Amino acid sequence: MTSTSVHLAVYDTLADWEPGFATAHLTQNGHTVRTVGATTDPVTTMGGMRVRPDLALDDLRPEDSTLLILSGAALWDTGDSLAPFARTARAFLDAGVPVAAICGATAGLAREGLLDDRAHTSAVSFYLAATGYAGGPHYIDADAVTDAGGASRGALVTAGPTEPVAFAREIFGLLGVYEPKKLDAWYRLFHDSDASAYEVLQG
């Protein structure tokens, strides 16, 4: 049976707002969102919310997941405590399971070498360049980017910190949550406040 579980990584200083559009609408469209932490001990987000992870990182298997979402956090840029999440992203991609990373999580993937040969984006190019990664030629100045991967590796979504709606759009397109016309309408409604798009979504 195909998994419908999407796994959201949670850790201290998580940027609460970045995965919210994606997780809310995935849940409304038949996916189960499960949180995964370094352990199952509670974490505290940047907004001060306490989250108790559903499972620990060591218990997460790519074959049980549809997607791994990695959000930004201050900890991505202040040490190696989140490096295990980047290594898990490598395991997912190697297993052909998609990963979506936004904000500081893109730097974590860069340090892990996962952006060296893939189309990607982030906050700005020099933010990733500071990691010393080799992927500069593949950087795209866009709100969000999906690298389709291929037969032997999973797709990868990346986005900058100001683009949670575009990040969600790419995730929905990747997982087939909305057909193209409705996906465009969803983006126009939530990104541009285009009220006319609501009728398309309801159609």
mmCIF file of C-alpha atoms in Angstrom:
data_model
loop_
_atom_site.group_PDB
_atom_site.id
_atom_site.type_symbol
_atom_site.label_atom_id
_atom_site.label_comp_id
_atom_site.label_asym_id
_atom_site.label_seq_id
_atom_site.Cartn_x
_atom_site.Cartn_y
_atom_site.Cartn_z
ATOM 1 C CA MET A 1 0.000 0.000 0.000
ATOM 2 C CA THR A 2 1.310 3.431 -0.876
ATOM 3 C CA SER A 3 2.063 5.614 2.120
ATOM 4 C CA THR A 4 0.204 8.888 2.516
ATOM 5 C CA SER A 5 2.301 9.956 5.498
ATOM 6 C CA VAL A 6 4.272 13.162 5.156
ATOM 7 C CA HIS A 7 6.964 13.650 7.781
ATOM 8 C CA LEU A 8 7.675 17.103 9.170
ATOM 9 C CA ALA A 9 10.996 17.440 10.970
ATOM 10 C CA VAL A 10 10.710 19.400 14.216
ATOM 11 C CA TYR A 11 13.502 20.818 16.333
ATOM 12 C CA ASP A 12 14.195 23.704 18.685
ATOM 13 C CA THR A 13 13.979 27.161 17.005
ATOM 14 C CA LEU A 14 11.886 25.761 14.134
ATOM 15 C CA ALA A 15 10.431 28.570 12.016
ATOM 16 C CA ASP A 16 6.770 27.754 12.694
ATOM 17 C CA TRP A 17 5.275 29.636 9.766
ATOM 18 C CA GLU A 18 7.323 28.074 6.979
ATOM 19 C CA PRO A 19 5.655 24.627 6.670
ATOM 20 C CA GLY A 20 2.158 25.736 7.716
ATOM 21 C CA PHE A 21 0.534 26.220 4.316
ATOM 22 C CA ALA A 22 1.899 22.880 3.142
ATOM 23 C CA THR A 23 0.954 20.817 6.174
ATOM 24 C CA ALA A 24 -2.524 22.307 6.574
ATOM 25 C CA HIS A 25 -3.564 21.664 2.989
ATOM 26 C CA LEU A 26 -1.884 18.276 2.789
ATOM 27 C CA THR A 27 -3.928 17.217 5.810
ATOM 28 C CA GLN A 28 -7.103 18.519 4.178
ATOM 29 C CA ASN A 29 -6.349 16.467 1.066
ATOM 30 C CA GLY A 30 -5.860 12.981 2.424
ATOM 31 C CA HIS A 31 -2.311 13.047 3.745
ATOM 32 C CA THR A 32 -1.295 12.351 7.317
ATOM 33 C CA VAL A 33 1.363 14.692 8.693
ATOM 34 C CA ARG A 34 3.595 13.134 11.334
ATOM 35 C CA THR A 35 6.270 15.025 13.228
ATOM 36 C CA VAL A 36 9.757 13.618 13.668
ATOM 37 C CA GLY A 37 12.371 14.874 16.119
ATOM 38 C CA ALA A 38 15.889 13.906 17.065
ATOM 39 C CA THR A 39 14.129 12.102 19.933
ATOM 40 C CA THR A 40 10.516 12.130 21.091
ATOM 41 C CA ASP A 41 11.305 14.773 23.709
ATOM 42 C CA PRO A 42 9.354 18.041 23.218
ATOM 43 C CA VAL A 43 10.927 20.818 21.187
ATOM 44 C CA THR A 44 10.212 24.543 21.301
ATOM 45 C CA THR A 45 9.668 26.411 18.047
ATOM 46 C CA MET A 46 10.797 29.917 17.254
ATOM 47 C CA GLY A 47 7.261 31.067 18.054
ATOM 48 C CA GLY A 48 7.379 29.478 21.491
ATOM 49 C CA MET A 49 5.121 26.497 20.749
ATOM 50 C CA ARG A 50 6.043 23.172 22.330
ATOM 51 C CA VAL A 51 5.769 20.156 20.058
ATOM 52 C CA ARG A 52 6.154 16.526 21.105
ATOM 53 C CA PRO A 53 7.372 14.573 18.051
ATOM 54 C CA ASP A 54 5.382 11.566 16.910
ATOM 55 C CA LEU A 55 8.561 9.580 16.378
ATOM 56 C CA ALA A 56 12.324 9.799 16.676
ATOM 57 C CA LEU A 57 14.608 10.252 13.695
ATOM 58 C CA ASP A 58 16.195 6.825 14.183
ATOM 59 C CA ASP A 59 12.771 5.237 13.702
ATOM 60 C CA LEU A 60 11.972 7.031 10.453
ATOM 61 C CA ARG A 61 12.237 4.909 7.295
ATOM 62 C CA PRO A 62 11.939 6.395 3.789
ATOM 63 C CA GLU A 63 9.674 3.554 2.687
ATOM 64 C CA ASP A 64 7.086 4.649 5.263
ATOM 65 C CA SER A 65 6.911 8.187 3.916
ATOM 66 C CA THR A 66 5.704 10.194 0.954
ATOM 67 C CA LEU A 67 7.827 13.252 1.721
ATOM 68 C CA LEU A 68 10.234 14.692 4.311
ATOM 69 C CA ILE A 69 9.812 18.410 5.053
ATOM 70 C CA LEU A 70 12.701 20.341 6.583
ATOM 71 C CA SER A 71 11.968 23.864 7.770
ATOM 72 C CA GLY A 72 14.287 26.678 8.749
ATOM 73 C CA ALA A 73 15.612 27.109 12.272
ATOM 74 C CA ALA A 74 18.304 29.187 13.935
ATOM 75 C CA LEU A 75 20.091 25.941 14.765
ATOM 76 C CA TRP A 76 20.897 25.267 11.112
ATOM 77 C CA ASP A 77 23.448 28.085 11.254
ATOM 78 C CA THR A 78 24.801 27.723 14.789
ATOM 79 C CA GLY A 79 26.387 24.275 14.835
ATOM 80 C CA ASP A 80 25.929 20.691 13.707
ATOM 81 C CA SER A 81 23.017 19.634 15.917
ATOM 82 C CA LEU A 82 20.656 19.373 12.939
ATOM 83 C CA ALA A 83 23.119 17.557 10.680
ATOM 84 C CA PRO A 84 21.375 14.206 11.363
ATOM 85 C CA PHE A 85 18.279 15.591 9.644
ATOM 86 C CA ALA A 86 20.340 16.431 6.549
ATOM 87 C CA ARG A 87 21.760 12.914 6.579
ATOM 88 C CA THR A 88 18.224 11.559 6.765
ATOM 89 C CA ALA A 89 17.358 13.708 3.756
ATOM 90 C CA ARG A 90 20.194 11.978 1.891
ATOM 91 C CA ALA A 91 18.729 8.580 2.806
ATOM 92 C CA PHE A 92 15.304 9.683 1.552
ATOM 93 C CA LEU A 93 16.642 10.988 -1.747
ATOM 94 C CA ASP A 94 18.770 7.881 -2.274
ATOM 95 C CA ALA A 95 15.647 5.779 -1.702
ATOM 96 C CA GLY A 96 13.697 7.774 -4.286
ATOM 97 C CA VAL A 97 11.524 9.571 -1.706
ATOM 98 C CA PRO A 98 11.166 13.372 -2.088
ATOM 99 C CA VAL A 99 12.510 15.982 0.303
ATOM 100 C CA ALA A 100 11.366 19.605 0.659
ATOM 101 C CA ALA A 101 13.630 22.154 2.370
ATOM 102 C CA ILE A 102 13.044 25.829 3.061
ATOM 103 C CA CYS A 103 15.165 28.628 4.532
ATOM 104 C CA GLY A 104 18.051 27.456 6.728
ATOM 105 C CA ALA A 105 17.360 23.822 5.909
ATOM 106 C CA THR A 106 18.707 24.507 2.420
ATOM 107 C CA ALA A 107 22.057 25.377 4.007
ATOM 108 C CA GLY A 108 21.936 22.104 5.910
ATOM 109 C CA LEU A 109 21.437 20.236 2.642
ATOM 110 C CA ALA A 110 24.229 22.250 1.040
ATOM 111 C CA ARG A 111 26.644 21.230 3.808
ATOM 112 C CA GLU A 112 25.592 17.618 3.278
ATOM 113 C CA GLY A 113 26.490 17.928 -0.433
ATOM 114 C CA LEU A 114 22.913 17.392 -1.595
ATOM 115 C CA LEU A 115 22.740 20.581 -3.665
ATOM 116 C CA ASP A 116 26.027 20.154 -5.511
ATOM 117 C CA ASP A 117 24.437 18.789 -8.683
ATOM 118 C CA ARG A 118 20.766 19.742 -8.376
ATOM 119 C CA ALA A 119 18.723 22.772 -9.360
ATOM 120 C CA HIS A 120 17.868 24.647 -6.163
ATOM 121 C CA THR A 121 17.212 27.982 -4.506
ATOM 122 C CA SER A 122 17.406 29.535 -1.048
ATOM 123 C CA ALA A 123 17.335 32.976 0.571
ATOM 124 C CA VAL A 124 20.144 34.346 -1.633
ATOM 125 C CA SER A 125 22.995 32.666 -3.475
ATOM 126 C CA PHE A 126 25.719 33.968 -1.157
ATOM 127 C CA TYR A 127 23.972 32.465 1.872
ATOM 128 C CA LEU A 128 24.585 29.016 0.426
ATOM 129 C CA ALA A 129 28.002 29.992 -0.937
ATOM 130 C CA ALA A 130 29.096 30.624 2.649
ATOM 131 C CA THR A 131 28.661 26.901 3.363
ATOM 132 C CA GLY A 132 31.496 26.131 0.944
ATOM 133 C CA TYR A 133 29.294 23.880 -1.174
ATOM 134 C CA ALA A 134 29.968 23.148 -4.842
ATOM 135 C CA GLY A 135 26.447 23.764 -6.147
ATOM 136 C CA GLY A 136 26.680 27.453 -7.059
ATOM 137 C CA PRO A 137 26.235 26.846 -10.819
ATOM 138 C CA HIS A 138 22.903 25.143 -10.095
ATOM 139 C CA TYR A 139 21.456 27.975 -8.005
ATOM 140 C CA ILE A 140 18.264 29.516 -9.445
ATOM 141 C CA ASP A 141 16.975 32.899 -8.310
ATOM 142 C CA ALA A 142 13.315 31.913 -7.895
ATOM 143 C CA ASP A 143 10.683 31.746 -5.179
ATOM 144 C CA ALA A 144 10.843 27.951 -5.084
ATOM 145 C CA VAL A 145 12.449 25.267 -7.227
ATOM 146 C CA THR A 146 11.749 21.588 -7.780
ATOM 147 C CA ASP A 147 14.515 19.335 -9.052
ATOM 148 C CA ALA A 148 12.772 16.243 -10.389
ATOM 149 C CA GLY A 149 15.568 13.864 -9.458
ATOM 150 C CA GLY A 150 15.311 10.774 -11.608
ATOM 151 C CA ALA A 151 14.892 7.033 -11.628
ATOM 152 C CA SER A 152 17.525 6.520 -8.947
ATOM 153 C CA ARG A 153 16.881 9.448 -6.622
ATOM 154 C CA GLY A 154 14.001 11.406 -5.187
ATOM 155 C CA ALA A 155 12.807 14.859 -6.158
ATOM 156 C CA LEU A 156 13.961 17.874 -4.167
ATOM 157 C CA VAL A 157 12.009 21.073 -3.430
ATOM 158 C CA THR A 158 13.807 24.153 -2.122
ATOM 159 C CA ALA A 159 12.585 27.643 -1.233
ATOM 160 C CA GLY A 160 13.699 30.820 0.480
ATOM 161 C CA PRO A 161 12.439 31.973 3.882
ATOM 162 C CA THR A 162 9.910 34.475 2.519
ATOM 163 C CA GLU A 163 8.171 31.944 0.262
ATOM 164 C CA PRO A 164 6.098 29.496 2.333
ATOM 165 C CA VAL A 165 3.223 29.694 -0.167
ATOM 166 C CA ALA A 166 5.450 28.946 -3.156
ATOM 167 C CA PHE A 167 7.070 26.175 -1.106
ATOM 168 C CA ALA A 168 3.645 24.626 -0.544
ATOM 169 C CA ARG A 169 2.768 25.062 -4.235
ATOM 170 C CA GLU A 170 5.799 23.026 -5.272
ATOM 171 C CA ILE A 171 4.986 20.310 -2.737
ATOM 172 C CA PHE A 172 1.385 20.092 -3.941
ATOM 173 C CA GLY A 173 2.507 19.872 -7.553
ATOM 174 C CA LEU A 174 5.019 17.172 -6.715
ATOM 175 C CA LEU A 175 2.521 15.042 -4.791
ATOM 176 C CA GLY A 176 -0.405 15.682 -7.151
ATOM 177 C CA VAL A 177 -2.547 17.288 -4.461
ATOM 178 C CA TYR A 178 -4.206 19.598 -6.994
ATOM 179 C CA GLU A 179 -4.431 19.339 -10.766
ATOM 180 C CA PRO A 180 -2.600 22.204 -12.540
ATOM 181 C CA LYS A 181 -5.560 24.570 -12.925
ATOM 182 C CA LYS A 182 -6.517 24.288 -9.259
ATOM 183 C CA LEU A 183 -2.896 24.486 -8.174
ATOM 184 C CA ASP A 184 -2.533 27.793 -9.985
ATOM 185 C CA ALA A 185 -5.770 29.016 -8.400
ATOM 186 C CA TRP A 186 -4.613 27.928 -4.942
ATOM 187 C CA TYR A 187 -1.402 29.900 -5.353
ATOM 188 C CA ARG A 188 -3.200 32.984 -6.631
ATOM 189 C CA LEU A 189 -5.622 32.867 -3.711
ATOM 190 C CA PHE A 190 -3.068 32.472 -0.943
ATOM 191 C CA HIS A 191 -0.163 34.382 -2.452
ATOM 192 C CA ASP A 192 -1.936 37.167 -4.328
ATOM 193 C CA SER A 193 -5.235 37.344 -2.418
ATOM 194 C CA ASP A 194 -7.013 36.843 -5.753
ATOM 195 C CA ALA A 195 -10.608 36.231 -4.682
ATOM 196 C CA SER A 196 -11.580 35.026 -8.161
ATOM 197 C CA ALA A 197 -9.366 31.996 -7.642
ATOM 198 C CA TYR A 198 -11.679 30.725 -4.900
ATOM 199 C CA GLU A 199 -14.358 29.778 -7.437
ATOM 200 C CA VAL A 200 -11.851 27.698 -9.396
ATOM 201 C CA LEU A 201 -10.857 25.828 -6.238
ATOM 202 C CA GLN A 202 -14.484 25.095 -5.439
ATOM 203 C CA GLY A 203 -15.299 23.993 -8.972
#
